[in-house]
mmCIF file of C-alpha atoms in Angstrom:
data_model
loop_
_atom_site.group_PDB
_atom_site.id
_atom_site.type_symbol
_atom_site.label_atom_id
_atom_site.label_comp_id
_atom_site.label_asym_id
_atom_site.label_seq_id
_atom_site.Cartn_x
_atom_site.Cartn_y
_atom_site.Cartn_z
ATOM 1 C CA MET A 1 28.294 24.375 -32.369
ATOM 2 C CA THR A 2 24.895 24.884 -33.385
ATOM 3 C CA ASP A 3 21.785 22.737 -33.053
ATOM 4 C CA ALA A 4 22.058 21.814 -37.245
ATOM 5 C CA ALA A 5 25.004 20.559 -36.628
ATOM 6 C CA SER A 6 24.231 18.410 -33.570
ATOM 7 C CA PRO A 7 24.462 14.686 -34.679
ATOM 8 C CA ILE A 8 21.658 13.885 -32.223
ATOM 9 C CA SER A 9 18.131 14.118 -33.576
ATOM 10 C CA THR A 10 15.871 16.122 -32.013
ATOM 11 C CA ALA A 11 12.653 14.756 -33.614
ATOM 12 C CA LYS A 12 9.926 14.543 -31.250
ATOM 13 C CA ALA A 13 7.323 11.425 -30.972
ATOM 14 C CA PRO A 14 3.621 12.563 -32.461
ATOM 15 C CA ALA A 15 1.334 13.941 -30.302
ATOM 16 C CA GLY A 16 -1.892 12.910 -28.992
ATOM 17 C CA TRP A 17 -3.099 9.476 -28.322
ATOM 18 C CA LEU A 18 -1.067 7.988 -31.328
ATOM 19 C CA GLY A 19 1.976 9.124 -29.467
ATOM 20 C CA ARG A 20 0.658 7.697 -26.233
ATOM 21 C CA LEU A 21 0.024 4.433 -27.812
ATOM 22 C CA GLU A 22 3.357 4.414 -29.678
ATOM 23 C CA GLY A 23 5.302 2.542 -26.736
ATOM 24 C CA SER A 24 2.588 0.257 -25.995
ATOM 25 C CA TRP A 25 1.715 -1.293 -29.305
ATOM 26 C CA SER A 26 3.851 -4.702 -28.862
ATOM 27 C CA TRP A 27 2.051 -5.216 -25.150
ATOM 28 C CA ILE A 28 -1.427 -4.791 -26.642
ATOM 29 C CA ALA A 29 -0.508 -6.886 -29.833
ATOM 30 C CA LEU A 30 0.614 -9.502 -27.251
ATOM 31 C CA ALA A 31 -2.626 -9.132 -25.240
ATOM 32 C CA LEU A 32 -4.671 -9.658 -28.605
ATOM 33 C CA VAL A 33 -2.850 -12.645 -29.547
ATOM 34 C CA GLY A 34 -3.596 -13.928 -25.853
ATOM 35 C CA LEU A 35 -7.313 -13.658 -26.362
ATOM 36 C CA LEU A 36 -6.947 -16.037 -29.281
ATOM 37 C CA LEU A 37 -5.492 -18.679 -27.218
ATOM 38 C CA PRO A 38 -8.719 -20.469 -26.473
ATOM 39 C CA LEU A 39 -8.921 -21.539 -30.215
ATOM 40 C CA LEU A 40 -5.773 -23.544 -29.974
ATOM 41 C CA ASP A 41 -7.863 -26.198 -27.954
ATOM 42 C CA ASP A 42 -5.967 -28.426 -25.852
ATOM 43 C CA SER A 43 -3.388 -29.135 -28.484
ATOM 44 C CA TYR A 44 0.463 -29.148 -27.257
ATOM 45 C CA PHE A 45 0.783 -25.795 -28.815
ATOM 46 C CA GLY A 46 -2.177 -24.503 -26.483
ATOM 47 C CA VAL A 47 -0.821 -25.624 -23.719
ATOM 48 C CA ILE A 48 2.782 -24.218 -24.402
ATOM 49 C CA ALA A 49 1.035 -21.030 -25.322
ATOM 50 C CA GLN A 50 -1.040 -20.739 -21.952
ATOM 51 C CA ARG A 51 2.238 -21.364 -19.840
ATOM 52 C CA ALA A 52 4.098 -18.787 -21.532
ATOM 53 C CA TYR A 53 1.250 -16.186 -20.795
ATOM 54 C CA ILE A 54 1.623 -17.215 -17.120
ATOM 55 C CA TYR A 55 4.737 -16.725 -17.276
ATOM 56 C CA TRP A 56 4.544 -13.539 -19.019
ATOM 57 C CA ILE A 57 2.294 -12.259 -16.580
ATOM 58 C CA LEU A 58 4.814 -13.624 -13.653
ATOM 59 C CA SER A 59 7.952 -11.988 -14.870
ATOM 60 C CA ALA A 60 5.919 -8.559 -15.739
ATOM 61 C CA GLY A 61 5.280 -8.802 -11.747
ATOM 62 C CA LEU A 62 8.755 -9.361 -10.959
ATOM 63 C CA ASN A 63 9.973 -6.764 -13.534
ATOM 64 C CA LEU A 64 7.549 -4.148 -11.680
ATOM 65 C CA VAL A 65 8.987 -5.090 -8.214
ATOM 66 C CA VAL A 66 12.873 -5.682 -9.003
ATOM 67 C CA GLY A 67 13.284 -3.543 -12.130
ATOM 68 C CA TYR A 68 11.163 -0.443 -11.372
ATOM 69 C CA ALA A 69 11.049 -0.329 -7.665
ATOM 70 C CA GLY A 70 14.691 -1.531 -7.539
ATOM 71 C CA GLN A 71 13.520 -4.008 -4.526
ATOM 72 C CA ILE A 72 15.165 -7.415 -4.307
ATOM 73 C CA ALA A 73 12.380 -9.311 -3.704
ATOM 74 C CA ILE A 74 13.062 -13.199 -3.474
ATOM 75 C CA GLY A 75 9.366 -13.852 -1.841
ATOM 76 C CA TRP A 76 7.082 -12.062 -4.514
ATOM 77 C CA VAL A 77 5.519 -15.119 -5.817
ATOM 78 C CA ALA A 78 3.986 -16.240 -2.505
ATOM 79 C CA MET A 79 1.284 -13.679 -3.076
ATOM 80 C CA LEU A 80 0.407 -15.533 -6.291
ATOM 81 C CA THR A 81 0.796 -18.585 -4.805
ATOM 82 C CA LEU A 82 -2.142 -17.436 -2.043
ATOM 83 C CA GLY A 83 -4.111 -16.342 -4.728
ATOM 84 C CA ALA A 84 -4.006 -19.371 -6.759
ATOM 85 C CA TYR A 85 -4.953 -21.348 -3.947
ATOM 86 C CA THR A 86 -7.568 -19.393 -2.719
ATOM 87 C CA THR A 87 -9.331 -19.512 -6.109
ATOM 88 C CA ALA A 88 -9.058 -23.590 -6.600
ATOM 89 C CA ALA A 89 -10.306 -23.906 -3.047
ATOM 90 C CA LEU A 90 -12.877 -21.568 -3.280
ATOM 91 C CA ALA A 91 -14.176 -22.717 -6.540
ATOM 92 C CA ALA A 92 -13.723 -26.664 -5.504
ATOM 93 C CA GLY A 93 -15.858 -25.878 -2.508
ATOM 94 C CA ARG A 94 -12.998 -26.756 -0.169
ATOM 95 C CA VAL A 95 -13.608 -23.911 2.471
ATOM 96 C CA GLY A 96 -16.838 -23.983 3.852
ATOM 97 C CA GLY A 97 -18.305 -26.675 1.760
ATOM 98 C CA VAL A 98 -19.895 -24.240 -0.787
ATOM 99 C CA GLU A 99 -18.735 -24.207 -4.364
ATOM 100 C CA TRP A 100 -18.253 -20.546 -5.534
ATOM 101 C CA HIS A 101 -18.690 -19.408 -9.283
ATOM 102 C CA PRO A 102 -14.857 -19.198 -10.944
ATOM 103 C CA TYR A 103 -14.986 -16.047 -11.563
ATOM 104 C CA LEU A 104 -15.636 -14.697 -8.116
ATOM 105 C CA ALA A 105 -13.106 -17.119 -6.667
ATOM 106 C CA LEU A 106 -11.160 -15.541 -9.049
ATOM 107 C CA ILE A 107 -11.647 -12.347 -8.091
ATOM 108 C CA ALA A 108 -11.306 -13.465 -4.189
ATOM 109 C CA GLY A 109 -8.151 -15.049 -5.161
ATOM 110 C CA GLY A 110 -6.882 -11.731 -6.551
ATOM 111 C CA ALA A 111 -8.122 -9.935 -3.068
ATOM 112 C CA MET A 112 -6.408 -12.583 -0.884
ATOM 113 C CA GLY A 113 -3.036 -12.152 -2.853
ATOM 114 C CA ALA A 114 -3.514 -8.167 -2.679
ATOM 115 C CA VAL A 115 -4.384 -8.285 1.142
ATOM 116 C CA PHE A 116 -1.332 -10.545 1.759
ATOM 117 C CA GLY A 117 0.804 -8.503 -0.212
ATOM 118 C CA VAL A 118 -0.223 -5.081 1.971
ATOM 119 C CA ILE A 119 0.490 -7.157 5.370
ATOM 120 C CA VAL A 120 3.430 -8.200 4.614
ATOM 121 C CA GLY A 121 4.776 -5.446 2.290
ATOM 122 C CA LEU A 122 3.955 -2.304 4.367
ATOM 123 C CA PRO A 123 6.427 -3.249 7.153
ATOM 124 C CA ALA A 124 9.058 -4.954 4.748
ATOM 125 C CA LEU A 125 9.508 -1.796 2.631
ATOM 126 C CA ARG A 126 10.831 -0.218 5.579
ATOM 127 C CA LEU A 127 13.759 -2.548 5.259
ATOM 128 C CA ARG A 128 16.163 -2.149 2.755
ATOM 129 C CA THR A 129 18.403 -4.557 0.478
ATOM 130 C CA PHE A 130 19.561 -7.756 2.187
ATOM 131 C CA TYR A 131 16.555 -7.503 5.055
ATOM 132 C CA PHE A 132 13.962 -6.697 2.725
ATOM 133 C CA ALA A 133 14.954 -10.212 0.784
ATOM 134 C CA MET A 134 15.138 -11.792 3.588
ATOM 135 C CA THR A 135 11.686 -10.842 4.850
ATOM 136 C CA THR A 136 9.893 -12.022 1.669
ATOM 137 C CA LEU A 137 12.300 -15.080 1.314
ATOM 138 C CA GLY A 138 10.623 -15.972 5.374
ATOM 139 C CA PHE A 139 7.160 -15.041 4.077
ATOM 140 C CA ALA A 140 7.486 -17.160 0.857
ATOM 141 C CA THR A 141 8.735 -20.152 3.231
ATOM 142 C CA ILE A 142 5.981 -19.895 5.735
ATOM 143 C CA VAL A 143 3.446 -19.817 2.584
ATOM 144 C CA THR A 144 4.953 -22.820 1.197
ATOM 145 C CA GLN A 145 5.300 -24.910 4.300
ATOM 146 C CA VAL A 146 1.355 -23.921 5.012
ATOM 147 C CA ALA A 147 0.367 -25.089 1.517
ATOM 148 C CA LEU A 148 2.356 -28.402 2.051
ATOM 149 C CA ALA A 149 0.767 -29.272 5.469
ATOM 150 C CA TRP A 150 -2.808 -28.022 4.978
ATOM 151 C CA LYS A 151 -3.577 -31.183 3.065
ATOM 152 C CA ASP A 152 -7.718 -30.519 2.730
ATOM 153 C CA VAL A 153 -7.148 -27.292 1.326
ATOM 154 C CA THR A 154 -4.209 -27.328 -1.147
ATOM 155 C CA GLY A 155 -3.741 -30.955 -1.907
ATOM 156 C CA GLY A 156 -0.426 -30.962 0.093
ATOM 157 C CA GLY A 157 2.232 -31.655 -2.401
ATOM 158 C CA VAL A 158 0.143 -33.046 -5.033
ATOM 159 C CA GLY A 159 -1.389 -29.862 -5.494
ATOM 160 C CA THR A 160 -5.203 -29.203 -6.125
ATOM 161 C CA PRO A 161 -6.895 -28.800 -9.651
ATOM 162 C CA GLY A 162 -7.773 -25.624 -10.744
ATOM 163 C CA PRO A 163 -11.575 -24.312 -11.389
ATOM 164 C CA VAL A 164 -13.021 -25.594 -14.539
ATOM 165 C CA PHE A 165 -13.840 -21.872 -16.067
ATOM 166 C CA PRO A 166 -17.125 -21.246 -18.410
ATOM 167 C CA TRP A 167 -17.342 -19.794 -21.695
ATOM 168 C CA PRO A 168 -14.888 -18.868 -23.271
ATOM 169 C CA PHE A 169 -12.459 -20.629 -20.985
ATOM 170 C CA GLU A 170 -14.681 -23.832 -20.923
ATOM 171 C CA PRO A 171 -13.301 -27.329 -21.456
ATOM 172 C CA GLY A 172 -12.540 -27.764 -25.400
ATOM 173 C CA TRP A 173 -11.559 -24.088 -25.662
ATOM 174 C CA GLY A 174 -8.060 -25.064 -23.961
ATOM 175 C CA PHE A 175 -8.294 -23.504 -20.604
ATOM 176 C CA TYR A 176 -9.182 -26.046 -17.835
#
């Protein structure tokens, strides 16, 4: 059988930057729409769209760990919890009595989640299957219990309000 009679197409993707962009256009479109979220203000649709984007980020992280890495990570969201509470606590001045600028607190929260991800991840990645899942579940349980018990910083079961970000995420623009 020759190549001309083959039912499978051998067409190649366009070369150059357009070819590399072809697989990413839907993600780029979603990111651009996300930049328009502050224009929805504090309406019902604005709140739903904000939550949808937050869940989009969470599911992308889950896809990275479970889908691409092939690990069954039950407690991966504990790192996101640490980052969120760190951001809220630093911006509100609950740690050290000094209120941090919200964007600096956001960077510190991301760094805190990354540091604990490395601390927990390096030993846990030596384990496989069930043992890896139980290790991450144990860490998630510890983070949950500390967040519930440390009421001065995290607000306990009620939680703590997030920081108020300056422009473009100021009140009246939908993000607060």
